[in-house]
XYZ file of C-alpha atoms in Angstrom:
542
model
C 69.146 12.816 117.027
C 72.321 13.476 114.942
C 70.050 13.074 111.931
C 67.764 15.641 113.535
C 70.187 18.528 114.308
C 71.584 17.758 110.417
C 67.809 18.215 109.255
C 67.030 21.080 111.300
C 69.824 22.863 109.829
C 70.149 21.811 106.786
C 66.345 22.886 105.621
C 66.251 26.410 107.104
C 69.617 27.173 105.740
C 68.791 26.136 102.097
C 65.578 28.376 102.636
C 67.776 31.132 103.439
C 70.224 30.536 100.690
C 67.303 30.515 97.985
C 67.220 34.370 97.428
C 70.889 34.245 96.331
C 70.745 30.940 94.315
C 67.465 32.406 92.402
C 69.117 35.546 91.387
C 72.167 33.632 89.995
C 70.042 30.841 88.130
C 68.121 33.908 86.496
C 71.448 34.166 84.256
C 70.191 30.840 82.419
C 67.376 32.943 81.212
C 68.687 34.775 78.043
C 67.232 38.390 77.701
C 69.010 39.694 74.365
C 66.848 42.441 73.584
C 66.984 44.082 77.199
C 70.642 43.468 77.498
C 71.298 45.215 74.040
C 69.341 48.152 75.165
C 70.958 48.335 78.716
C 74.699 47.863 76.829
C 73.691 50.561 74.492
C 72.665 53.113 76.952
C 73.383 52.693 80.905
C 75.023 49.585 81.554
C 78.616 51.343 81.142
C 77.284 54.078 84.117
C 76.202 51.556 86.195
C 79.300 49.344 86.122
C 81.794 52.666 86.416
C 79.518 54.893 89.084
C 79.081 51.469 91.241
C 82.740 50.851 91.008
C 83.974 54.624 91.877
C 81.224 54.761 94.669
C 82.574 51.581 96.754
C 86.122 52.834 95.660
C 85.997 56.455 96.961
C 83.795 55.486 100.042
C 86.693 52.868 100.975
C 89.423 55.423 100.555
C 87.181 58.079 102.670
C 86.318 55.456 105.228
C 90.144 54.400 105.322
C 91.566 57.749 105.730
C 88.955 59.062 108.361
C 88.916 55.681 110.539
C 92.262 54.807 110.507
C 94.175 58.458 111.243
C 91.144 58.340 114.011
C 92.279 55.183 115.377
C 95.637 56.448 115.779
C 95.211 59.474 117.166
C 93.203 57.830 119.722
C 95.749 54.926 120.605
C 98.761 56.714 120.606
C 98.142 60.071 122.316
C 96.733 61.358 125.342
C 94.742 64.812 125.117
C 91.626 66.794 126.303
C 88.279 64.927 126.274
C 90.222 61.714 124.782
C 88.192 59.429 126.897
C 84.648 60.871 125.490
C 85.889 61.155 122.043
C 87.011 57.523 121.756
C 83.127 56.324 121.694
C 81.877 59.432 120.417
C 83.449 58.505 116.989
C 81.367 55.766 116.955
C 77.970 57.898 116.622
C 77.647 58.019 112.832
C 76.775 54.554 112.597
C 73.421 55.703 113.791
C 72.787 57.400 111.091
C 71.949 55.916 107.894
C 73.673 56.899 105.009
C 70.357 58.163 103.004
C 69.155 60.225 105.935
C 72.570 62.248 105.816
C 72.165 62.606 102.328
C 68.770 64.073 102.765
C 69.996 66.474 105.740
C 73.006 67.636 103.892
C 71.000 68.244 100.668
C 68.553 70.570 102.710
C 71.253 72.512 104.278
C 73.807 72.764 100.911
C 71.289 73.037 98.440
C 70.540 76.343 96.398
C 67.516 76.906 98.499
C 68.995 75.770 101.702
C 70.148 78.090 104.887
C 73.822 78.263 103.946
C 73.393 79.428 100.172
C 70.583 81.710 101.074
C 72.987 83.394 104.008
C 75.379 83.839 101.315
C 73.233 85.217 98.574
C 71.719 87.568 101.326
C 75.303 88.764 102.789
C 77.106 89.262 99.294
C 74.039 90.483 97.132
C 74.481 87.389 94.650
C 71.986 85.740 92.461
C 72.054 82.707 90.582
C 74.918 82.082 88.310
C 76.947 84.966 90.148
C 79.110 82.129 92.079
C 80.493 78.680 92.222
C 79.294 76.275 95.259
C 79.827 72.600 95.215
C 77.068 70.294 93.927
C 76.025 67.991 96.929
C 73.852 65.780 94.630
C 76.896 63.863 92.560
C 78.968 61.112 93.063
C 81.512 63.128 94.569
C 78.686 63.930 97.628
C 77.936 60.561 97.596
C 81.022 59.337 98.052
C 81.696 61.965 101.118
C 78.039 61.316 102.847
C 78.714 57.134 102.711
C 82.171 57.975 104.121
C 81.095 60.045 107.070
C 78.964 56.915 108.366
C 80.732 54.194 107.371
C 84.115 55.107 108.864
C 83.611 53.923 112.312
C 83.943 50.244 110.510
C 87.555 50.852 110.121
C 87.894 52.961 113.141
C 86.741 50.110 115.602
C 89.126 47.210 113.911
C 92.161 49.779 113.357
C 91.862 51.053 117.066
C 91.769 47.242 118.558
C 94.923 46.334 115.944
C 97.138 49.679 117.151
C 96.206 49.039 120.906
C 97.096 45.241 120.487
C 100.733 46.618 119.177
C 103.354 45.567 122.133
C 105.169 48.742 123.546
C 108.264 46.755 122.718
C 107.748 47.548 118.781
C 107.923 51.021 119.560
C 110.992 50.641 121.361
C 112.582 48.767 118.636
C 111.779 51.484 116.439
C 113.331 53.823 118.562
C 116.639 51.929 118.929
C 116.598 51.892 114.789
C 116.561 55.823 115.008
C 112.921 55.756 113.237
C 110.865 58.732 114.049
C 107.309 58.769 115.292
C 106.094 59.149 111.795
C 108.157 56.480 109.844
C 107.452 53.879 112.838
C 103.449 54.475 111.948
C 104.356 53.799 108.154
C 107.032 51.218 108.280
C 105.579 49.232 111.472
C 102.497 50.244 112.918
C 100.541 50.429 109.762
C 101.803 46.941 108.178
C 100.769 45.246 111.584
C 97.381 46.665 111.470
C 96.488 45.919 107.624
C 94.609 43.170 107.899
C 91.860 44.560 110.177
C 92.206 47.799 108.094
C 91.348 46.169 104.932
C 88.531 44.231 106.777
C 86.926 47.572 107.590
C 87.563 49.009 104.264
C 85.812 45.975 102.629
C 82.715 46.302 104.668
C 82.619 50.148 104.143
C 82.618 49.409 100.196
C 80.359 46.509 100.359
C 77.730 49.046 102.010
C 78.522 51.259 99.291
C 77.771 49.038 96.864
C 74.538 48.187 98.510
C 73.474 51.689 98.906
C 70.078 52.758 97.421
C 68.551 55.713 99.091
C 71.238 58.006 98.624
C 72.053 57.255 95.105
C 68.591 57.289 94.142
C 68.300 60.483 95.742
C 71.271 62.059 94.101
C 70.348 60.943 90.993
C 73.512 58.490 90.240
C 73.043 55.490 88.195
C 74.774 52.443 89.703
C 73.647 48.806 89.709
C 70.810 49.266 92.711
C 69.109 52.113 91.000
C 69.468 49.847 87.881
C 67.772 47.022 89.533
C 64.929 49.222 90.631
C 64.654 50.734 87.113
C 64.574 47.567 85.217
C 62.125 46.088 87.277
C 59.551 48.763 87.806
C 60.137 50.656 84.810
C 61.204 48.257 82.529
C 58.800 45.411 83.861
C 61.538 42.748 83.266
C 61.980 40.857 86.661
C 64.549 38.308 84.876
C 66.598 41.169 83.762
C 66.469 43.024 87.007
C 67.749 39.435 88.625
C 70.467 39.282 86.021
C 71.646 42.734 87.088
C 71.341 41.803 90.973
C 73.588 38.715 89.941
C 76.350 41.072 88.483
C 76.302 43.420 91.577
C 76.514 40.590 94.180
C 79.779 39.277 91.967
C 80.955 42.334 92.596
C 80.790 42.162 96.148
C 81.659 38.321 96.352
C 84.962 39.504 94.144
C 85.498 42.169 96.963
C 85.404 39.938 99.607
C 87.759 37.288 97.410
C 90.297 40.113 97.007
C 90.368 41.356 100.526
C 91.124 37.874 101.667
C 93.810 37.069 99.116
C 95.524 40.556 99.542
C 96.445 38.933 103.123
C 96.846 35.022 102.100
C 100.463 35.405 103.193
C 100.226 37.841 105.855
C 100.757 36.279 109.159
C 101.830 38.669 112.358
C 102.361 36.864 115.881
C 103.071 38.466 119.308
C 106.585 37.362 120.427
C 106.867 36.354 124.264
C 104.024 35.432 127.007
C 103.330 39.373 127.840
C 101.811 41.734 126.047
C 102.409 45.235 127.084
C 100.120 47.783 125.641
C 101.964 51.275 124.616
C 101.905 54.052 126.851
C 99.726 57.029 125.276
C 102.253 59.921 124.106
C 101.801 63.396 126.182
C 102.139 66.436 124.183
C 101.449 70.489 124.827
C 98.411 71.868 125.187
C 98.204 73.625 121.877
C 98.579 70.066 120.110
C 96.296 68.287 122.584
C 93.547 70.795 121.019
C 94.341 70.322 117.592
C 94.151 66.439 118.163
C 90.623 67.080 119.802
C 89.481 68.808 116.950
C 90.907 66.746 114.339
C 88.663 63.850 116.119
C 86.073 65.454 116.448
C 85.400 66.664 112.903
C 84.151 63.353 111.399
C 81.983 63.187 114.595
C 80.431 66.685 113.791
C 80.268 66.261 110.025
C 78.809 62.672 110.520
C 76.348 62.764 113.642
C 76.316 66.270 115.275
C 75.570 68.530 112.374
C 72.801 66.385 110.567
C 71.382 65.387 114.354
C 70.812 69.247 114.882
C 69.298 69.940 111.337
C 66.928 67.006 112.384
C 65.835 68.185 115.560
C 65.615 71.541 113.981
C 63.219 70.542 111.427
C 61.221 68.143 113.846
C 60.645 70.863 116.151
C 59.388 73.257 113.877
C 57.094 71.007 112.154
C 55.961 68.362 114.926
C 52.249 69.852 114.874
C 52.039 68.742 111.178
C 53.946 65.205 111.243
C 53.287 64.078 115.053
C 50.031 62.611 114.184
C 48.135 59.095 114.067
C 49.688 58.085 110.903
C 53.382 58.864 112.694
C 52.135 56.420 115.352
C 51.026 53.648 112.877
C 54.416 54.245 111.117
C 56.190 53.658 114.760
C 54.082 50.516 115.024
C 54.524 48.977 111.593
C 58.277 49.584 111.770
C 58.905 48.530 115.580
C 56.560 45.490 115.518
C 58.262 44.394 112.185
C 61.745 44.702 113.533
C 60.958 42.847 116.750
C 59.373 39.788 114.830
C 62.403 39.525 112.570
C 65.008 40.149 115.239
C 63.053 37.220 116.979
C 63.436 34.965 114.253
C 66.604 35.782 113.422
C 68.054 35.126 116.768
C 66.305 31.676 116.890
C 67.882 30.833 113.534
C 71.126 31.733 115.037
C 70.970 29.789 118.253
C 70.084 26.668 116.317
C 72.767 27.202 113.510
C 75.319 28.039 116.218
C 74.591 25.354 118.452
C 74.329 22.894 115.626
C 77.878 23.785 114.813
C 79.076 23.478 118.242
C 77.518 19.492 118.252
C 78.538 18.658 114.521
C 81.893 19.729 113.538
C 81.304 17.823 110.031
C 80.670 19.735 106.607
C 77.253 18.472 106.649
C 76.604 21.050 108.953
C 79.097 23.612 108.708
C 78.920 24.046 105.296
C 75.238 25.230 105.064
C 75.484 27.571 107.969
C 78.489 29.576 105.889
C 76.259 29.572 103.005
C 73.199 30.948 104.846
C 75.352 33.455 106.391
C 76.352 35.147 103.339
C 73.396 37.027 103.293
C 74.791 40.176 105.158
C 77.386 40.621 102.097
C 74.680 40.200 99.787
C 72.688 44.042 99.118
C 69.078 44.261 100.267
C 67.909 44.915 96.823
C 69.444 41.588 95.339
C 67.689 39.665 98.416
C 64.350 41.184 97.914
C 64.572 40.004 94.191
C 65.721 36.518 95.383
C 62.804 36.649 97.708
C 60.168 37.999 95.325
C 60.608 35.754 92.263
C 60.334 32.404 94.104
C 57.361 33.706 96.070
C 55.387 35.205 93.123
C 56.080 31.898 91.205
C 54.447 29.863 94.206
C 51.769 32.785 94.320
C 50.836 31.516 90.806
C 50.678 27.933 91.264
C 48.215 28.358 94.603
C 46.031 30.521 92.671
C 45.713 28.528 89.778
C 44.867 25.312 91.576
C 42.852 27.308 94.030
C 40.514 28.158 90.734
C 40.681 24.663 89.474
C 39.693 23.297 92.603
C 37.361 25.683 94.390
C 36.375 28.415 91.853
C 37.967 31.144 93.446
C 41.341 33.272 93.329
C 43.504 33.746 96.243
C 45.665 36.434 95.210
C 48.865 37.123 96.384
C 49.639 34.991 99.518
C 53.333 34.812 100.158
C 54.793 37.549 97.881
C 52.286 40.348 98.872
C 52.435 39.866 102.746
C 54.848 40.418 105.533
C 56.152 36.776 105.042
C 58.090 38.170 102.261
C 59.792 40.674 104.139
C 60.426 38.853 107.179
C 62.192 35.865 105.046
C 64.275 38.653 103.256
C 65.512 40.125 106.992
C 66.254 36.831 108.050
C 68.641 36.230 105.183
C 70.022 39.554 105.318
C 70.630 39.763 108.928
C 71.249 36.459 110.172
C 75.079 36.801 110.074
C 74.621 39.573 112.406
C 72.694 37.452 115.089
C 74.985 34.182 114.220
C 78.070 36.443 114.938
C 77.208 37.440 118.657
C 75.643 34.523 119.293
C 78.932 32.452 118.466
C 81.196 34.414 120.104
C 78.910 33.664 123.513
C 78.897 30.209 122.906
C 82.701 30.257 122.429
C 83.123 31.491 126.072
C 81.327 28.868 127.349
C 83.283 25.304 128.114
C 82.726 22.200 126.171
C 82.970 20.585 130.018
C 79.709 22.144 130.841
C 77.939 20.331 128.199
C 80.095 17.413 128.928
C 78.408 17.324 132.467
C 74.897 18.323 131.304
C 74.740 15.128 129.329
C 76.298 13.055 132.044
C 73.029 13.763 134.324
C 71.266 12.631 131.369
C 70.279 15.860 129.691
C 69.402 15.627 125.917
C 71.407 18.197 123.516
C 68.365 20.372 122.863
C 67.923 20.117 127.216
C 71.512 21.168 127.230
C 70.703 24.165 125.187
C 67.477 25.266 126.806
C 68.702 24.898 130.398
C 72.451 25.463 130.379
C 73.276 27.599 127.348
C 70.262 30.133 126.952
C 70.740 31.297 130.469
C 74.338 31.833 129.794
C 73.902 33.615 126.347
C 71.400 36.293 127.760
C 73.533 38.934 127.175
C 74.959 37.836 123.571
C 71.002 36.936 122.743
C 70.136 40.404 123.992
C 72.931 42.230 121.875
C 71.753 40.287 118.725
C 68.192 40.722 119.136
C 68.928 44.920 119.274
C 71.484 44.792 116.706
C 69.214 43.147 114.189
C 66.123 45.259 115.376
C 67.955 48.379 114.440
C 69.252 47.279 110.926
C 65.863 46.280 110.327
C 64.454 49.571 111.330
C 67.002 50.966 108.812
C 66.993 48.688 105.941
C 65.374 50.542 103.031
C 65.505 48.694 99.500
C 64.293 45.407 100.247
C 61.349 47.006 102.392
C 60.737 49.428 99.461
C 60.374 46.163 96.858
C 58.745 43.832 99.234
C 56.447 45.833 101.223
C 52.722 44.617 101.410
C 50.383 47.394 99.523
C 49.466 50.357 101.973
C 52.258 49.116 104.466
C 54.739 51.808 105.370
C 57.696 52.340 107.660
C 59.824 55.003 109.362
C 62.728 54.181 106.550
C 60.006 54.204 103.629
C 58.046 57.164 104.426
C 61.495 58.842 105.418
C 62.355 57.977 101.382
C 59.164 58.759 100.220
C 59.173 62.706 101.868
C 62.317 63.287 100.615
C 61.831 62.325 97.004
C 59.215 64.740 97.303
C 61.377 67.353 98.667
C 59.435 67.597 101.846
C 62.738 67.361 104.131
C 61.164 69.027 106.916
C 58.199 66.729 106.900
C 60.649 63.982 106.380
C 62.679 65.004 109.970
C 60.485 63.201 112.496
C 60.660 59.641 110.812
C 64.251 59.904 110.201
C 64.848 61.177 113.520
C 63.032 58.367 115.212
C 65.630 55.936 113.233
C 68.793 57.823 114.338
C 67.536 57.993 117.991
C 66.921 54.186 118.249
C 70.122 53.533 116.467
C 71.973 55.101 119.250
C 71.148 51.948 121.384
C 73.520 49.730 119.949
C 75.847 52.233 118.985
C 75.635 52.972 123.010
C 76.223 49.304 123.745
C 79.267 49.413 121.497
C 80.812 52.418 122.943
C 80.542 50.838 126.474
C 82.352 48.074 125.466
C 85.312 49.920 123.713
C 85.662 51.646 126.887
C 85.961 48.721 128.982
C 88.050 47.406 126.659
C 90.381 50.420 126.555
C 90.446 50.404 130.242
C 91.631 46.650 130.591
C 94.475 47.607 127.980
C 95.559 50.867 129.334
């Protein structure tokens, strides 16, 4: 039975690790001509813009997330109970959708500039207005939807700091401001850095925003090299460079806190009391906390609703129903596969503590840190090679051509989604398994149950909540995924994300509102669940 569990983990783990391995093995196939062209033209732009985008997004997410988390965790003000979960709402808006929305509002032909010209009698060239389609605009868009990563982790870190720390700061005559900079912030540093690293990885992986804004980054460069130059190997090599940046970011994040160890002293933890302030300051704190919510969710959602209502007679048709069916069915199947793999891997890790099981699972779970563009290329290359071999054998043996069996089918998409989002479901399932005492496994085994029967009869019923959360999270992530779907989708197969991208690329922003709004509304479900858990945790600590 032990060998069965080893092989049941090893084989699918190797399959899921294959795309990343394929991308890196492309480095052993020299492409001197194309690389000479890239170095002389756009490679420097890819590197500089990608680094600036990730760094700027990290700083923006850090500032918004940390400041909001500190105000929520330290002060009592009007509406705090609701604002603390409203700050998570921008997670429901994909970055490319908020980019399309703000472009429609702030562009030269948008309502804001049109109103300014009408009010003051201005014409083109008479006034200056910040350019939304720029690197700075992309950084702001990404920061507005990614700061909740920092907010969630920083808020938890601040609330877990004991009240005795604040009392000690007061005895040392430290002001609240100095207490924040010298005590609270250093203690929360590991959590804040983790959230910032997550935001930066998402910025590295973004395609929809930078492509629409016309910014040359690694993700746009991969598409241009693959489809524009027709060079799959060079595109894979660019993907390997992008993945190296992401992995380097993970290493730096771990290295930055290698010597940091913080421990709570004593057995009891007393959460700090919320500080009360005057009504005027309460209103100010409320406005400060609502600002990222309004910019990152309320305003874009209101604009999408306005466009959708004004144009629904045209866009709400049979084609839209087909888009919904394609997107939902694909997301449901991918979520089911991902959760089944997560159950298998997590339970195998529980049974077997050796490196033969632990290492492949860790490697397979790295997919979430790898951009969707990279995974798509890593999936397409081996499947295209396999299709070529099948087609050749079929012609030799049977005199017929098979065409694209794997690379041109939904199978390629499902494989890419499984690689990309396994870590999401695995984290949820592992967290649920950790709450099940090993004594329950021992009791079931003593009654004659095999490990598989223990999983089916004991763990799965107890893991229903964790499994549902994992299904929902992966479902929404698949629904929002854009670059992998663009590369791997079968011919004449569209999803809500792809259709939104296509319409926005054609400057039909009003027409793109309905599919974009559908994605946002469905994405609200896991955010609501997350907000409920935050609220429960807050009540438990206060």
